[in-house]
CSV table of C-alpha atoms in Angstrom, one decimal:
chain,number,residue,atom,x,y,z
A,13,UNK,CA,61.3,87.4,87.6
A,14,UNK,CA,63.8,90.1,87.0
A,15,UNK,CA,63.7,93.1,89.2
A,16,UNK,CA,63.2,96.6,87.6
A,17,UNK,CA,66.2,98.1,86.0
A,18,UNK,CA,64.7,101.6,86.1
A,19,UNK,CA,67.5,102.6,88.4
A,20,UNK,CA,71.1,102.6,87.1
A,21,UNK,CA,72.8,99.2,88.0
A,22,UNK,CA,75.6,99.4,90.5
A,23,UNK,CA,79.1,98.7,89.4
A,24,UNK,CA,80.9,96.0,91.4
A,25,UNK,CA,84.6,96.3,90.8
A,26,UNK,CA,86.2,92.9,91.6
A,27,UNK,CA,89.9,92.8,92.3
A,28,UNK,CA,92.3,90.1,93.5
A,29,UNK,CA,93.1,91.5,97.0
A,30,UNK,CA,96.3,92.4,98.7
A,31,UNK,CA,97.8,92.8,102.2
A,32,UNK,CA,99.4,96.0,101.0
A,33,UNK,CA,97.6,99.0,102.4
A,34,UNK,CA,98.9,101.1,99.5
A,35,UNK,CA,97.4,98.6,97.1
A,36,UNK,CA,94.0,98.6,98.7
A,37,UNK,CA,94.0,102.3,98.8
A,38,UNK,CA,94.8,102.4,95.1
A,39,UNK,CA,91.8,100.1,94.2
A,40,UNK,CA,89.6,102.3,96.4
A,41,UNK,CA,90.8,105.5,94.6
A,42,UNK,CA,90.2,103.8,91.2
A,43,UNK,CA,86.7,102.9,92.3
A,44,UNK,CA,86.1,106.5,93.4
A,45,UNK,CA,87.3,107.9,90.0
A,46,UNK,CA,84.9,105.5,88.2
A,47,UNK,CA,82.0,106.4,90.5
A,48,UNK,CA,82.3,110.0,89.4
A,49,UNK,CA,81.1,108.8,86.0
A,50,UNK,CA,78.8,105.9,86.7
A,51,UNK,CA,77.3,106.4,90.1
A,52,UNK,CA,77.2,103.6,92.8
A,53,UNK,CA,80.5,101.7,92.7
A,54,UNK,CA,81.4,99.0,95.2
A,55,UNK,CA,84.7,97.1,95.5
A,56,UNK,CA,85.0,93.3,96.2
A,57,UNK,CA,87.9,91.0,96.4
A,58,UNK,CA,88.3,87.3,95.5
A,59,UNK,CA,91.3,86.6,97.7
A,60,UNK,CA,93.2,87.8,100.8
A,61,UNK,CA,90.5,90.1,102.2
A,62,UNK,CA,86.9,91.0,101.8
A,63,UNK,CA,84.2,91.8,101.2
A,64,UNK,CA,83.7,89.0,98.6
A,65,UNK,CA,81.6,89.7,95.4
A,66,UNK,CA,78.7,87.5,96.8
A,67,UNK,CA,78.6,89.6,100.0
A,68,UNK,CA,78.5,92.8,98.1
A,69,UNK,CA,75.9,91.6,95.6
A,70,UNK,CA,73.7,90.3,98.5
A,71,UNK,CA,73.9,93.7,100.1
A,72,UNK,CA,72.9,95.5,96.9
A,73,UNK,CA,69.9,93.2,96.2
A,74,UNK,CA,69.6,95.2,92.9
A,75,UNK,CA,70.8,95.1,89.4
A,76,UNK,CA,74.5,95.2,89.1
A,77,UNK,CA,77.4,95.0,86.6
A,78,UNK,CA,80.4,93.1,87.8
A,79,UNK,CA,83.7,94.2,86.2
A,80,UNK,CA,86.6,91.8,86.9
A,81,UNK,CA,89.6,94.1,87.4
A,82,UNK,CA,92.1,91.4,86.2
A,83,UNK,CA,94.6,91.8,83.5
A,84,UNK,CA,94.3,88.3,82.2
A,85,UNK,CA,91.4,85.8,82.4
A,86,UNK,CA,92.5,82.8,84.5
A,87,UNK,CA,91.0,80.9,87.4
A,88,UNK,CA,89.7,83.9,89.2
A,89,UNK,CA,87.8,85.2,86.2
A,90,UNK,CA,86.5,81.9,84.8
A,91,UNK,CA,85.7,80.2,88.2
A,92,UNK,CA,85.8,82.4,91.2
A,93,UNK,CA,83.7,85.3,89.9
A,94,UNK,CA,80.9,83.2,88.3
A,95,UNK,CA,80.7,81.2,91.5
A,96,UNK,CA,80.4,84.3,93.7
A,97,UNK,CA,77.7,85.7,91.4
A,98,UNK,CA,75.7,82.4,91.6
A,99,UNK,CA,76.1,82.3,95.4
A,100,UNK,CA,74.8,85.8,95.8
A,101,UNK,CA,71.4,84.9,94.6
A,102,UNK,CA,71.1,88.2,92.7
A,103,UNK,CA,69.5,87.4,89.4
A,104,UNK,CA,70.1,90.8,87.7
A,105,UNK,CA,73.9,90.7,87.3
A,106,UNK,CA,76.0,91.0,84.2
A,107,UNK,CA,79.7,90.0,84.4
A,108,UNK,CA,81.8,91.8,81.8
A,109,UNK,CA,85.0,90.7,80.3
A,110,UNK,CA,88.2,91.2,82.2
A,111,UNK,CA,90.1,94.4,81.9
A,112,UNK,CA,93.0,92.9,80.0
A,113,UNK,CA,94.4,92.5,77.6
A,114,UNK,CA,93.4,95.7,75.9
A,115,UNK,CA,95.2,98.3,73.7
A,116,UNK,CA,94.3,101.0,76.3
A,117,UNK,CA,96.3,99.1,79.0
A,118,UNK,CA,99.2,98.8,76.5
A,119,UNK,CA,99.2,102.6,76.2
A,120,UNK,CA,99.2,103.1,80.0
A,121,UNK,CA,102.1,100.6,80.3
A,122,UNK,CA,104.1,102.7,77.8
A,123,UNK,CA,103.3,105.8,79.8
A,124,UNK,CA,104.5,104.2,83.0
A,125,UNK,CA,107.7,103.0,81.3
A,126,UNK,CA,108.4,106.6,80.1
A,127,UNK,CA,107.9,107.8,83.6
A,128,UNK,CA,110.6,105.3,84.8
A,129,UNK,CA,113.1,106.6,82.3
A,130,UNK,CA,112.6,104.2,79.4
A,131,UNK,CA,113.6,105.5,76.0
A,132,UNK,CA,113.3,103.9,72.5
A,133,UNK,CA,116.1,101.4,72.1
A,134,UNK,CA,115.9,100.2,75.6
A,135,UNK,CA,114.7,96.6,76.1
A,136,UNK,CA,111.4,95.9,77.9
A,137,UNK,CA,110.3,92.9,79.9
A,138,UNK,CA,106.6,92.6,80.7
A,139,UNK,CA,106.2,91.4,84.3
A,140,UNK,CA,103.0,89.5,84.9
A,141,UNK,CA,101.8,87.7,88.1
A,142,UNK,CA,101.6,84.4,86.2
A,143,UNK,CA,99.0,81.6,86.1
A,144,UNK,CA,98.6,77.9,85.6
A,145,UNK,CA,95.7,78.6,83.3
A,146,UNK,CA,96.7,78.6,79.6
A,147,UNK,CA,94.0,81.1,78.8
A,148,UNK,CA,95.6,83.6,81.2
A,149,UNK,CA,99.1,83.0,79.7
A,150,UNK,CA,97.7,83.5,76.2
A,151,UNK,CA,96.3,86.9,77.4
A,152,UNK,CA,99.6,87.9,78.7
A,153,UNK,CA,101.2,87.1,75.4
A,154,UNK,CA,98.6,89.3,73.7
A,155,UNK,CA,99.4,92.1,76.1
A,156,UNK,CA,103.1,91.8,75.3
A,157,UNK,CA,102.3,92.0,71.6
A,158,UNK,CA,100.2,95.1,72.1
A,159,UNK,CA,103.0,96.8,74.0
A,160,UNK,CA,105.5,95.7,71.4
A,161,UNK,CA,103.4,97.4,68.7
A,162,UNK,CA,103.9,100.7,70.7
A,163,UNK,CA,107.6,100.3,71.5
A,164,UNK,CA,108.3,99.1,68.0
A,165,UNK,CA,110.5,96.4,69.6
A,166,UNK,CA,110.2,92.9,70.9
A,167,UNK,CA,108.8,92.7,74.5
A,168,UNK,CA,109.9,89.7,76.5
A,169,UNK,CA,107.7,88.2,79.2
A,170,UNK,CA,108.7,87.2,82.8
A,171,UNK,CA,106.5,86.0,85.6
A,172,UNK,CA,106.5,87.1,89.2
A,173,UNK,CA,104.7,84.3,91.1
A,174,UNK,CA,103.5,81.5,88.9
A,175,UNK,CA,105.1,80.1,85.8
A,176,UNK,CA,108.5,80.3,84.0
A,177,UNK,CA,110.6,82.1,83.1
A,178,UNK,CA,110.8,84.4,86.1
A,179,UNK,CA,111.5,88.1,85.7
A,180,UNK,CA,115.1,88.3,87.0
A,181,UNK,CA,116.2,85.4,84.7
A,182,UNK,CA,114.6,87.2,81.7
A,183,UNK,CA,116.2,90.6,82.6
A,184,UNK,CA,119.6,88.9,82.8
A,185,UNK,CA,119.2,87.1,79.5
A,186,UNK,CA,118.0,90.1,77.6
A,187,UNK,CA,120.9,92.2,78.9
A,188,UNK,CA,123.4,89.6,78.0
A,189,UNK,CA,122.0,89.0,74.5
A,190,UNK,CA,121.5,92.6,73.5
A,191,UNK,CA,123.7,94.7,75.8
A,192,UNK,CA,121.0,97.3,76.3
A,193,UNK,CA,119.4,98.9,79.2
A,194,UNK,CA,116.5,96.8,80.4
A,195,UNK,CA,113.2,98.1,81.9
A,196,UNK,CA,110.5,96.2,83.5
A,197,UNK,CA,106.8,97.0,82.6
A,198,UNK,CA,104.7,96.1,85.6
A,199,UNK,CA,101.6,94.3,84.3
A,200,UNK,CA,100.0,94.6,87.7
A,201,UNK,CA,97.1,96.8,88.7
A,202,UNK,CA,98.3,98.0,92.1
A,203,UNK,CA,101.2,97.9,94.5
A,204,UNK,CA,101.6,94.8,96.6
A,205,UNK,CA,103.9,91.8,97.2
A,206,UNK,CA,104.3,91.0,93.5
A,207,UNK,CA,105.3,94.5,92.5
A,208,UNK,CA,107.7,94.8,95.4
A,209,UNK,CA,109.6,91.7,94.1
A,210,UNK,CA,110.4,93.6,90.8
A,211,UNK,CA,112.8,95.9,92.7
A,212,UNK,CA,115.2,92.9,92.9
A,213,UNK,CA,114.9,91.8,89.3
A,214,UNK,CA,118.2,93.5,88.2
A,215,UNK,CA,116.6,95.9,85.7
A,216,UNK,CA,117.8,99.4,85.0
A,217,UNK,CA,114.3,100.7,85.8
A,218,UNK,CA,110.9,99.3,87.0
A,219,UNK,CA,107.8,101.0,85.9
A,220,UNK,CA,105.0,101.7,88.4
A,221,UNK,CA,101.9,99.4,88.2
A,222,UNK,CA,99.0,100.6,86.0
A,223,UNK,CA,97.3,102.3,89.0
A,224,UNK,CA,94.9,105.1,88.7
A,225,UNK,CA,95.3,106.5,85.2
A,226,UNK,CA,92.6,108.5,83.3
A,227,UNK,CA,92.6,106.0,80.4
A,228,UNK,CA,92.2,103.1,82.7
A,229,UNK,CA,89.3,104.8,84.4
A,230,UNK,CA,87.7,105.3,81.0
A,231,UNK,CA,88.2,101.7,80.1
A,232,UNK,CA,86.4,100.7,83.3
A,233,UNK,CA,83.5,103.0,82.5
A,234,UNK,CA,83.2,101.6,79.0
A,235,UNK,CA,83.1,98.0,80.4
A,236,UNK,CA,80.4,99.1,82.8
A,237,UNK,CA,78.2,100.8,80.2
A,238,UNK,CA,78.4,97.8,77.9
A,239,UNK,CA,77.3,95.7,80.9
A,240,UNK,CA,74.4,98.1,81.6
A,241,UNK,CA,73.1,97.6,78.1
A,242,UNK,CA,73.3,93.8,78.6
A,243,UNK,CA,71.3,94.0,81.9
A,244,UNK,CA,68.7,96.2,80.3
A,245,UNK,CA,68.3,94.0,77.3
A,246,UNK,CA,68.0,91.0,79.5
A,247,UNK,CA,65.3,92.6,81.6
A,248,UNK,CA,63.4,93.6,78.5
A,249,UNK,CA,63.5,90.1,77.2
A,250,UNK,CA,62.0,88.8,80.5
A,251,UNK,CA,59.2,91.3,80.3
A,252,UNK,CA,58.4,90.5,76.8
A,253,UNK,CA,58.4,86.7,77.7
A,254,UNK,CA,55.9,87.3,80.5
A,255,UNK,CA,53.7,89.3,78.3
A,256,UNK,CA,53.5,86.4,75.9
A,257,UNK,CA,52.7,83.8,78.4
A,258,UNK,CA,50.3,85.8,80.5
A,259,UNK,CA,46.7,84.4,80.4
A,260,UNK,CA,44.1,86.4,78.5
A,261,UNK,CA,41.7,88.1,81.0
């Protein structure tokens, strides 16, 4: 039977994980900003370091909303996160959709580009980590289209780790074809190995990762609140079911 959801469910923010201390600190800072609006917020990682989502959920032993802090829905979102939730044994968990793609993120990307010196007329290459999952690649294409709507110009895509074409090749091609300045929009959540590689991409400017931005914080809060509604509705359905099947005394 589902446990009581009288207390506000905790938010479990699930990120990829990185060996970069700066990247880990950024995820922690993001969680702290979100916690100011939603209450108990824990961070978990699916790779590189811990704690894992299942470990965090077992420690909570209470209703929770898991928000995958991924910018595209590939293997980690479709396989790792559901497996971790199942392994936790916590039955009052709702997993929201991933953060991206989303128009809010496109707006943050544009903000980061402007901080890096981008101006209308400059070319943009969206740099994504990459994936072997076609669903994730489709998400990246959607993200590029959303950013293109804001820049009012075509946004090319390059990959940092998995997939082709790679970011340096795309930067070189765009510069040769159009003779314009080329800026890289970092479609990454935090600093780490992938973002550091962009410095050698040959661009005229590289934007910072999405990072801790007020709009990103609000997007996370919105994901959480939608998840709370799902948890509450699920618990209510269980209670109604038990009332129907309870024997008449």
